[in-house]
Coordinates of C-alpha atoms in Angstrom, one line a residue:
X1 CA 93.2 96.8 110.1
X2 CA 95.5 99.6 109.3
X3 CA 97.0 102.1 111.2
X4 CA 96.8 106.0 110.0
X5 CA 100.3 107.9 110.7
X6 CA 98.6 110.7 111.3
X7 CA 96.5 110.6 114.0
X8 CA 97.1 107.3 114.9
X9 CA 93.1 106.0 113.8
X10 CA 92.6 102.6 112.5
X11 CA 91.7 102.6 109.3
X12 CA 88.6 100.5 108.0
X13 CA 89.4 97.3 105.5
X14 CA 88.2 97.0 102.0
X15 CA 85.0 95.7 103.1
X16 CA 83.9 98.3 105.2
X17 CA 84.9 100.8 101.8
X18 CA 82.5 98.7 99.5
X19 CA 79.8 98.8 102.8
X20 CA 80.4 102.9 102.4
X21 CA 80.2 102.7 98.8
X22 CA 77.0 100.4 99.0
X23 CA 75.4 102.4 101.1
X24 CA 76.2 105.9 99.5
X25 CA 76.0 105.2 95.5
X26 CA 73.8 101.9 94.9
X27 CA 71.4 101.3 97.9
X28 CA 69.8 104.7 97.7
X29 CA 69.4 104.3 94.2
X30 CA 67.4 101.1 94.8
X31 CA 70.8 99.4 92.8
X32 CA 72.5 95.7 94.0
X33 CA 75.2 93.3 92.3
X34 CA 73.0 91.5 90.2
X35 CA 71.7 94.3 88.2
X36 CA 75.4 95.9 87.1
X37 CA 75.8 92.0 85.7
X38 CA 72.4 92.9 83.7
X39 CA 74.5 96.5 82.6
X40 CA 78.1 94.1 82.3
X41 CA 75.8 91.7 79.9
X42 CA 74.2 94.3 77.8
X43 CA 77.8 95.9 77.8
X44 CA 79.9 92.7 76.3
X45 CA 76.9 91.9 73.7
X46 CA 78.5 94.8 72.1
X47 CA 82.1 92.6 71.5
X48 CA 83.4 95.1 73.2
X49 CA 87.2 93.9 74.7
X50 CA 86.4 95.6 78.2
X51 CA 84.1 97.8 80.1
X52 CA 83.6 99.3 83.4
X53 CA 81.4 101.3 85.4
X54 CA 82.8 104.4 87.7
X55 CA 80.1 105.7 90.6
X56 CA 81.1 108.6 92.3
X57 CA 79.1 110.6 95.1
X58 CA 81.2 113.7 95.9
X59 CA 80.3 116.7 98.5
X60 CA 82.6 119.5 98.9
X61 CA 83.3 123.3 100.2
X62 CA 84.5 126.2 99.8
X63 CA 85.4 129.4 102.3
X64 CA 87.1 132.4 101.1
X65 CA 88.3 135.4 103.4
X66 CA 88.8 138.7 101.8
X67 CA 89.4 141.9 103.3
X68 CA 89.1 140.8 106.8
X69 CA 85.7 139.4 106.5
X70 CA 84.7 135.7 105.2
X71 CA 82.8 136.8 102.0
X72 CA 82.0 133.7 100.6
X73 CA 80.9 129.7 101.5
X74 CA 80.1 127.1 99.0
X75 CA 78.7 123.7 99.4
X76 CA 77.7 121.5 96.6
X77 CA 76.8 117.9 96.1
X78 CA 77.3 116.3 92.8
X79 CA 77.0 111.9 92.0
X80 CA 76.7 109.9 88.7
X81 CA 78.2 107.1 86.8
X82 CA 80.3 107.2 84.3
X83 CA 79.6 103.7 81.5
X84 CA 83.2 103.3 79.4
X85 CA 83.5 100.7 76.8
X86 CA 87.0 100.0 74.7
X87 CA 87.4 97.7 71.7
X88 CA 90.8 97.9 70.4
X89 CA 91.8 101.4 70.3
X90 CA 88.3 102.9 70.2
X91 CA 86.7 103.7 73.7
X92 CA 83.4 104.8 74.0
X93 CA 82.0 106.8 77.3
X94 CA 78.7 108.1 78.1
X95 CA 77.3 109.4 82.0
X96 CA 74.9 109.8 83.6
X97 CA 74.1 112.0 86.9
X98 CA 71.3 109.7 87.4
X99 CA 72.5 106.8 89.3
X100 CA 69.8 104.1 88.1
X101 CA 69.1 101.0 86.3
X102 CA 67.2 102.6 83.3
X103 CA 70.4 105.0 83.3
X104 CA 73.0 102.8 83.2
X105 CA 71.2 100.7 80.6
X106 CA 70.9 103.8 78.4
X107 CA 74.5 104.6 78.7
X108 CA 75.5 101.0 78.0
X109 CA 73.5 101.1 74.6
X110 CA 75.5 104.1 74.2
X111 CA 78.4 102.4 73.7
X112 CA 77.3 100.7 70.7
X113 CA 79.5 102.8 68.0
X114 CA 82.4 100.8 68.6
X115 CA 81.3 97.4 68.3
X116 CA 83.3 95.0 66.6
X117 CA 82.3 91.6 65.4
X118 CA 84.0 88.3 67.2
X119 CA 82.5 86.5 69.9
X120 CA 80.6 87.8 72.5
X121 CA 82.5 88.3 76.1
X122 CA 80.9 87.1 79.1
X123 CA 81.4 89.0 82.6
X124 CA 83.1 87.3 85.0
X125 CA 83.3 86.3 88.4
X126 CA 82.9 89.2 90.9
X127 CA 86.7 89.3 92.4
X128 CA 87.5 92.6 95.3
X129 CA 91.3 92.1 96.1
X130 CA 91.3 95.5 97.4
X131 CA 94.0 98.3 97.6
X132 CA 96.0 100.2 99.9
X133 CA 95.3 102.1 103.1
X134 CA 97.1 105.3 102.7
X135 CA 94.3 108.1 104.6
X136 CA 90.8 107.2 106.9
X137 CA 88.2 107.3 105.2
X138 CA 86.8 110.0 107.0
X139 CA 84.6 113.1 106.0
X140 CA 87.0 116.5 106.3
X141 CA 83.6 118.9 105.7
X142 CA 82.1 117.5 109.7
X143 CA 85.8 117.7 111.1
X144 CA 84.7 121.3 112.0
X145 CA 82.0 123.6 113.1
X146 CA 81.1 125.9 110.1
X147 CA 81.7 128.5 113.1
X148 CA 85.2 127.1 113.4
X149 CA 86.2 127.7 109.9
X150 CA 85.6 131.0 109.7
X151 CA 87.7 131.4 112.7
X152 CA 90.4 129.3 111.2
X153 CA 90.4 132.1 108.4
X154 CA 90.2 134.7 110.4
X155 CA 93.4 133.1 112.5
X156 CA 95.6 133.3 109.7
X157 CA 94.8 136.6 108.8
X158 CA 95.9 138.3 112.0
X159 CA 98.6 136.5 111.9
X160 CA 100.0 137.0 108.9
X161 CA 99.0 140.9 109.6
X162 CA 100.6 141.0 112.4
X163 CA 104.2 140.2 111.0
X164 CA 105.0 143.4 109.0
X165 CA 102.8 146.3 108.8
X166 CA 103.9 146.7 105.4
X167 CA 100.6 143.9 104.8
X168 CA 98.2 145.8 103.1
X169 CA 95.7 142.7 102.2
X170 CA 95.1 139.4 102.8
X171 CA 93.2 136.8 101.1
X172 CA 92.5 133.1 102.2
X173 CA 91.0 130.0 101.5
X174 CA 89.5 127.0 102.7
X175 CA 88.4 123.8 100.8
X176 CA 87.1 120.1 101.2
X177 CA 85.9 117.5 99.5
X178 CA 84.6 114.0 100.3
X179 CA 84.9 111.8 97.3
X180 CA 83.0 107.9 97.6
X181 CA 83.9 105.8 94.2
X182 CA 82.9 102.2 93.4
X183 CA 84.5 100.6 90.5
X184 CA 83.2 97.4 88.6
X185 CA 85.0 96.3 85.6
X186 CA 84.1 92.9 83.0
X187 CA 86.4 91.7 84.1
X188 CA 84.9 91.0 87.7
X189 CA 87.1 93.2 89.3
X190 CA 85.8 95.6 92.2
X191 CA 87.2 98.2 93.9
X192 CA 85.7 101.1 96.6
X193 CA 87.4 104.1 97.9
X194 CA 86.9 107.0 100.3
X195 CA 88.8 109.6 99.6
X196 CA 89.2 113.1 101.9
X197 CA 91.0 116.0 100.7
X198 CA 91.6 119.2 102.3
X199 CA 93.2 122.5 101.4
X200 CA 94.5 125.6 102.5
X201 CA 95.3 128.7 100.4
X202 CA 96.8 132.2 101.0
X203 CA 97.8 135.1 99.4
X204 CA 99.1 138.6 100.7
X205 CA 99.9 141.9 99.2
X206 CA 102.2 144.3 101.0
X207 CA 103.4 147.6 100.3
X208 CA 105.3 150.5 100.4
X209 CA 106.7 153.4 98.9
X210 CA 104.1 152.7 96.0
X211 CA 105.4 149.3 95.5
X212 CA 103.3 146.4 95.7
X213 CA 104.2 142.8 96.0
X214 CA 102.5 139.7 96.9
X215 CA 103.0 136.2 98.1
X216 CA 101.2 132.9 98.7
X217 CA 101.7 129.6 100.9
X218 CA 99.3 126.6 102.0
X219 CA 99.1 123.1 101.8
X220 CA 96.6 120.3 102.7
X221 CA 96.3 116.5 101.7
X222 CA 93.9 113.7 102.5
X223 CA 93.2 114.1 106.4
X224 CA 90.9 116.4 108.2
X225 CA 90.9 120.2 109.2
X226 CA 92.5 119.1 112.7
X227 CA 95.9 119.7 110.2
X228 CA 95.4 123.2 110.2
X229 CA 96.9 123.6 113.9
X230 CA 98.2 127.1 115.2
X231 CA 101.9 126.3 114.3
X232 CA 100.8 125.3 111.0
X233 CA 98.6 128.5 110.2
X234 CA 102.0 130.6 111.6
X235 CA 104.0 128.8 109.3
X236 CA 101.3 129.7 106.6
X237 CA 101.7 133.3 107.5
X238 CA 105.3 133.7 107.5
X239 CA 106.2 131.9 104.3
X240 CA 103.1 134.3 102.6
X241 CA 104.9 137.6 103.9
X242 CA 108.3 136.4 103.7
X243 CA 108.0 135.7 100.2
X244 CA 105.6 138.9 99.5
X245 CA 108.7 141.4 101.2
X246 CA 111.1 139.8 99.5
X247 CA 109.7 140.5 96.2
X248 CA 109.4 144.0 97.9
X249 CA 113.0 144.4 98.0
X250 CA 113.5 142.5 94.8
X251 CA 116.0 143.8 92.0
X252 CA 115.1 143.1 88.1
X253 CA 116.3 139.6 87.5
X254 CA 119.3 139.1 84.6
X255 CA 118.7 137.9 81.3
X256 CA 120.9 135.1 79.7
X257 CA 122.5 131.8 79.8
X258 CA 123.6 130.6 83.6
X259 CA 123.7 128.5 86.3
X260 CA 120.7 127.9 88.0
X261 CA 119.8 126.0 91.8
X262 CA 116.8 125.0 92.3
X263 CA 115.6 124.5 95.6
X264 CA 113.8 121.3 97.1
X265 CA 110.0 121.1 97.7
X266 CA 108.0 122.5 95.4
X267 CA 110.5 123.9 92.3
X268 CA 109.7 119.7 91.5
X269 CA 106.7 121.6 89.6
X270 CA 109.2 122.3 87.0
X271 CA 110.5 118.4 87.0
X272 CA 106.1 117.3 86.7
X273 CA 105.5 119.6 83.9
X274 CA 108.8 119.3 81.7
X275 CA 108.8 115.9 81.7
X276 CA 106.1 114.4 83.6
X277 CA 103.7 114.6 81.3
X278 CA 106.2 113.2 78.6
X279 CA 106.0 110.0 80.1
X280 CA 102.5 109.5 80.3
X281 CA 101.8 106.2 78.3
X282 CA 99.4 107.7 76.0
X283 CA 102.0 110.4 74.7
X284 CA 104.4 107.9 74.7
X285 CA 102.4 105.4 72.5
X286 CA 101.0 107.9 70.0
X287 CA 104.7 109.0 69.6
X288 CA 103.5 112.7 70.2
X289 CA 106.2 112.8 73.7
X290 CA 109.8 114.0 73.3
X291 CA 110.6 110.7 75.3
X292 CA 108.7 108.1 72.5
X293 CA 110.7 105.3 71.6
X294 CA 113.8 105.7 74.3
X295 CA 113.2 103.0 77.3
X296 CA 116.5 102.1 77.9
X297 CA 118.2 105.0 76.6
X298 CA 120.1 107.6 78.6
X299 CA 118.2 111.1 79.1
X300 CA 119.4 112.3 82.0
X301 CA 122.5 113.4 83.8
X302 CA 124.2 110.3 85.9
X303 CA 122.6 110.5 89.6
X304 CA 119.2 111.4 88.0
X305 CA 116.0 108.9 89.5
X306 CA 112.3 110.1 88.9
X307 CA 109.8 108.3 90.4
X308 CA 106.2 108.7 90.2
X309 CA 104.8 107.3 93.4
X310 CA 100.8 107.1 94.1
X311 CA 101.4 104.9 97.6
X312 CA 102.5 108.1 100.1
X313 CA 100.5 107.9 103.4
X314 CA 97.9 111.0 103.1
X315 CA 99.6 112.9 100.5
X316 CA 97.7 115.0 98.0
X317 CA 98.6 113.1 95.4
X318 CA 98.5 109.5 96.8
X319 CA 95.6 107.1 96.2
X320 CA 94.5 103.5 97.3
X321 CA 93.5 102.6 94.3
X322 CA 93.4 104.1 90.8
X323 CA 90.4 105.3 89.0
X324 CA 90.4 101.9 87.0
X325 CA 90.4 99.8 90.5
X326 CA 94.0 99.3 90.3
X327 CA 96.5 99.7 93.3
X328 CA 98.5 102.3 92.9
X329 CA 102.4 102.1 92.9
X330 CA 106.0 103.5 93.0
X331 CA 106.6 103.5 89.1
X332 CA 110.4 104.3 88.4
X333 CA 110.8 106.3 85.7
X334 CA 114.0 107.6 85.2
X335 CA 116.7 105.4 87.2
X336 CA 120.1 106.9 87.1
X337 CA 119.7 108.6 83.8
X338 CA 118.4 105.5 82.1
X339 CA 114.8 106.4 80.8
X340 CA 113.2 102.8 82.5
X341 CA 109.1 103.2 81.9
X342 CA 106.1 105.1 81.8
X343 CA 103.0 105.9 83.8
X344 CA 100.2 103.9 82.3
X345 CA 96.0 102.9 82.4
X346 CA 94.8 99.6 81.1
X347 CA 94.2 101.1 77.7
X348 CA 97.7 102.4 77.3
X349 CA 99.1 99.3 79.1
X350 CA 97.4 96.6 76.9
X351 CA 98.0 98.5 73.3
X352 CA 101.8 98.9 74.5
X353 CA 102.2 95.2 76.0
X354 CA 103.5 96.6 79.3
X355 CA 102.1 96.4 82.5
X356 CA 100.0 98.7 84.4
X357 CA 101.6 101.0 86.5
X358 CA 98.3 102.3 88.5
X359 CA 98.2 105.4 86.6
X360 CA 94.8 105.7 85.5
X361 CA 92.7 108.8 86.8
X362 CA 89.9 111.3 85.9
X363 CA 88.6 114.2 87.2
X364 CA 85.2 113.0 88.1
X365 CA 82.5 110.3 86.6
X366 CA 81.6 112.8 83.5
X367 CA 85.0 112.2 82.3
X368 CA 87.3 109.3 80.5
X369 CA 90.5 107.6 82.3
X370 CA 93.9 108.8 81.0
X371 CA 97.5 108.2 82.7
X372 CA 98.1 110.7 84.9
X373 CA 100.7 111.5 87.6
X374 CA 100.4 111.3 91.4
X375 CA 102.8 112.2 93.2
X376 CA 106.0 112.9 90.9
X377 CA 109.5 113.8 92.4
X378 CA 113.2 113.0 92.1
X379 CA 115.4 111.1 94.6
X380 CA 118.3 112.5 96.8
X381 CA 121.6 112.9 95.8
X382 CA 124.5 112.9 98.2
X383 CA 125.5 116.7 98.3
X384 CA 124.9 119.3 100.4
X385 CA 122.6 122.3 99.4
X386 CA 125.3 124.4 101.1
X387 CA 127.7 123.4 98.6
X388 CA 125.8 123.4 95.6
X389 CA 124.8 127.3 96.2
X390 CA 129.1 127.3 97.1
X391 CA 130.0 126.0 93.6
X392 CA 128.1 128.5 91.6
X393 CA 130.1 131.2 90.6
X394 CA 127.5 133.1 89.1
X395 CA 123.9 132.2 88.6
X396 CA 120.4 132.3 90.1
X397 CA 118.8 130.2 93.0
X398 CA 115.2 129.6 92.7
X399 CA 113.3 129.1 95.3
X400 CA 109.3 128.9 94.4
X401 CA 107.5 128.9 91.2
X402 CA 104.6 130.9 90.2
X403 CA 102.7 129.2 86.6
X404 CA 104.1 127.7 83.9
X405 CA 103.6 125.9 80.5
X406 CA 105.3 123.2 78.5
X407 CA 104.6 121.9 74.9
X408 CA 104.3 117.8 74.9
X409 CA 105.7 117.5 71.6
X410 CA 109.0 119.1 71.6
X411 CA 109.4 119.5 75.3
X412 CA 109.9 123.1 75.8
X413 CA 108.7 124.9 78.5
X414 CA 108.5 128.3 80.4
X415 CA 108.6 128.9 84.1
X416 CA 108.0 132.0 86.0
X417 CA 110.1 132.2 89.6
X418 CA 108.0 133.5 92.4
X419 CA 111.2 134.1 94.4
X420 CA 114.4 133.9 93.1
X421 CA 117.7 135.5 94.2
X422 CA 121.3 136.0 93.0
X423 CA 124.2 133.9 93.4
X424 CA 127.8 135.2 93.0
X425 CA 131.1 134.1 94.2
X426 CA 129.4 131.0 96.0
X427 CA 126.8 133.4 98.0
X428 CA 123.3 134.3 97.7
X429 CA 123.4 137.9 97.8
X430 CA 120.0 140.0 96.8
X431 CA 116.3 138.9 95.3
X432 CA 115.3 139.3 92.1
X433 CA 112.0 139.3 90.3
X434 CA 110.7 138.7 86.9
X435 CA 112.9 135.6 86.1
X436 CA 111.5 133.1 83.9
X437 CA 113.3 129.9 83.2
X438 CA 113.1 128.7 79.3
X439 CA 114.5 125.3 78.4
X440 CA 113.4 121.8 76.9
X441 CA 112.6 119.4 79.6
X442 CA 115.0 116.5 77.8
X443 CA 117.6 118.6 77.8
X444 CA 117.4 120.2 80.9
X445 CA 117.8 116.7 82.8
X446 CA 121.0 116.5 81.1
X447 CA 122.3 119.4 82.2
X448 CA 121.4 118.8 86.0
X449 CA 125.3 118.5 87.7
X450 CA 125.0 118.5 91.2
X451 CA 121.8 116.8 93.1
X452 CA 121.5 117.6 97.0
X453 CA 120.8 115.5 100.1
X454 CA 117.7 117.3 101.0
X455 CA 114.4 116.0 99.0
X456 CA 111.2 117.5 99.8
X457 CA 107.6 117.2 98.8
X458 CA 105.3 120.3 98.3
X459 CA 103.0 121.2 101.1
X460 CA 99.9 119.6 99.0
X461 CA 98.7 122.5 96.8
X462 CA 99.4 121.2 93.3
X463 CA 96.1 120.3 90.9
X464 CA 97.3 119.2 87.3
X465 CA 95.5 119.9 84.1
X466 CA 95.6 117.3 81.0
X467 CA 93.1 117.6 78.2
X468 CA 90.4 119.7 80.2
X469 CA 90.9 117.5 83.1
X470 CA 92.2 118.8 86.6
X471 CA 93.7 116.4 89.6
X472 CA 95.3 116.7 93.0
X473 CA 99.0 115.8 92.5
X474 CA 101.7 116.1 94.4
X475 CA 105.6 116.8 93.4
X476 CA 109.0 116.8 94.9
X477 CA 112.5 117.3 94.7
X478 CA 116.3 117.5 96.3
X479 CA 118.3 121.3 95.7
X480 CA 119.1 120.7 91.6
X481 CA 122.0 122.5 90.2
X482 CA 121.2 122.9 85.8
X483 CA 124.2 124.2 83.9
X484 CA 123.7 126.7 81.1
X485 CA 119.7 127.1 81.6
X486 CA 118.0 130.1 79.7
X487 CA 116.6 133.0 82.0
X488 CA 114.4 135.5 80.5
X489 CA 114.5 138.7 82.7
X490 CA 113.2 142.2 83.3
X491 CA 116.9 143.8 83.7

């Protein structure tokens, strides 16, 4: 038995997982063992080099709070399986929302297109080594009344009203989801999970003299709605309107080459998109990533270590096991500069002779595997934020992010600052808005000088989208200084 940080609640062994799993996805579907070794045996008549089967039951939520009323609940339940064969390169997928025998035999003769001739596998032994135990497996939708969520929402709207009277509208809200997966793989290997995951969203507007302005905070992770305490809705409230008035009193932001800080936490979005996805295997072995070819080589400034990490108790991004069955890890990437890996799935993994890193995710049993992130960040450095802002002569400090895009290929990307402000003669001195940041994620990380003390993850709000596929992920960072960055600005 393991022990939750959070609350402090044992959390159940892999055998109690595969009981939930049991008793959610195959039982009521009049399912057992024997007959996903019937699926397994039609499956590897194909000469297929690997298969596996992905159920999923998921139930979720939504409430959303708009102009002082909760306007809108949404519940929906949604389970299949999802029957992938791969033979060499080739993969083949088909799914089913109907969790049967007759199903799953019909998907597996799906498969057929990329047969290959050789000899037939067999299916092994059935082998559950298990995975971590990083959040209970609990369900966040019952860990409060429906009464009490609408009061939760209602909560954080008073409060963040109640700051400024310059609020002129506030919108918020509340999601869950309960995810049960069970993974069986030709090669014997099993693995269950029960995955929670909550989050909390808000936006506000304020106003004045014909000005308008908004700003957003939230968080969640994998625990229950007992996060969500007083203090943490307060905090909500204050970041929100903070943010929203200082965009209020916001100058246009400069245009050219400078200096830019970036500040811990969350600005890691821009470290995830500009070169996160560049080291996903896939990209990597097609040759398509900016970072193809270079293990071992120097790509980033001296002090520079990425690691993508899937193993953080009850983080948004974290995971006990991948959506392949494997246990997740702490993959270093970048180590001192010195480009060391890539995040990789079995397919990736096997093509590329390297091992797997626990990388593999999809967005739900209708869709294929790919390597993906989890929770993606940079390790401290040894200097003080204080000083980093003191060295800067003249340049910006960003401190949140709004959206962003980056091209894969060539690495360049475009980032829009949420809040920024000016830096000049070592002090910040007014906000700005309207700064973008434009730059190629390579080059960028060589340009990084000074790396602070402070690391910090993101409150647990960041979803990532690959190839129509969207995941929780989580990213991080210590206070960055970049020389010479491009800002695009409104002045």
């Amino acid at each position: 038995m393991t022990t939750s940080t959070l609350t402090g609640v044992l959390i159940p062994n892999p055998e109690m997982l595969f009981q939930t799993a049991h008793e959610t996805l195959l039982i009521p579907n009049q399912l057992d063992a024997s007959q996903l070794d019937g699926v397994f045996g039609r499956l590897m008549d194909h000469h297929v080099d690997y298969a596996d089967l992905y159920f999923q039951y998921t139930r979720s939520e939504g409430w959303s709070l708009e102009e002082g009323q909760v306007k809108s609940g949404s519940f929906n339940i949604e389970q299949g399986v999802g029957v992938r064969a791969v033979s060499g390169e080739k993969t083949a997928f088909a799914y089913s929302d109907d969790i049967s025998q007759p199903a799953l035999l019909a998907a597996a003769e799906a498969t057929r297109a990329i047969a290959k001739s050789g000899a037939v596998r067999k299916p092994h032994a059935v082998a559950r080594p298990g995975g971590h135990a990083l959040y209970q497996p609990m369900d966040p939708l019952t860990t409060l009344k429906d009464a009490e969520k609408v009061v939760l929402l209602e909560k954080l709207e008073r409060y963040a009203r109640a700051i400024d009277s310059r609020v002129t509208q506030v919108m918020a809200s509340l999601a869950s989801e309960y995810d049960v997966v069970l993974i069986a793989r030709s090669d014997g290997h099993q693995a269950a999970d029960v995955r929670p995951l909550v989050r909390l969203s808000l936006q506000v507007i304020t106003e004045q003299d014909g000005r308008r302005e908004q700003g957003s905070a939230g968080g969640g992770g994998r625990f229950g709605y007992e996060y969500f305490s007083d203090a943490m809705l307060k905090k909500y409230a204050e970041q929100a309107v903070h943010q929203a008035l200082t965009n209020l009193a916001a100058k246009p932001a400069p245009a050219g080459s400078m200096t830019v800080v970036l500040g811990a936490g969350w600005p890691g979005i821009l470290l995830h998109e500009a070169i996160g996805h560049g080291l996903e295997g896939d990209f990597n072995r097609k040759g398509s990533s900016a970072f193809a070819g270079r293990v071992g080589e120097r790509v980033a400034a001296t002090g520079v270590t990425v690691v993508d990490d899937g193993t953080l108790m009850n983080r948004r991004g974290s995971l006990n096991v991948d959506d392949e069955g494997n246990p997740t890890q702490c993959t270093t990437l970048i180590e001192n500069g010195v480009l060391k890996g890539y995040m990789q799935d079995t397919l990736n993994a096997r093509l590329m002779g390297v091992p797997i890193t626990g990388n593999a995710r999809r967005e739900s049993f209708a869709h294929i595997p790919m390597p993906r992130m989890t929770n993606t960040y940079m390790l401290n450095g040894d200097k003080d934020p204080a000083e980093i802002i003191a060295s800067v002569k003249h340049g910006l400090y960003a401190v949140n992010f709004g959206g962003g895009q980056v091209d894969i290929t060539s690495g360049k990307f475009v980032f829009s600052a949420a809040e920024a402000y000016m830096i000049e003669d070592g002090k910040i001195t007014y906000p700005v808005k309207g700064a973008t940041l434009i730059g190629n994620g390579p080059d960028v990380l060589t340009r990084v000088s000074m790396i602070g003390n402070d690391m910090a993850l993101d409150p647990g709000v960041g979803t990532c989208g690959k190839e129509g596929q969207s995941v929780p992920v989580g990213v991080g960072q210590p206070t960055l200084r970049i020389d010479g960055l491009t800002v695009g600005g409104t002045a």
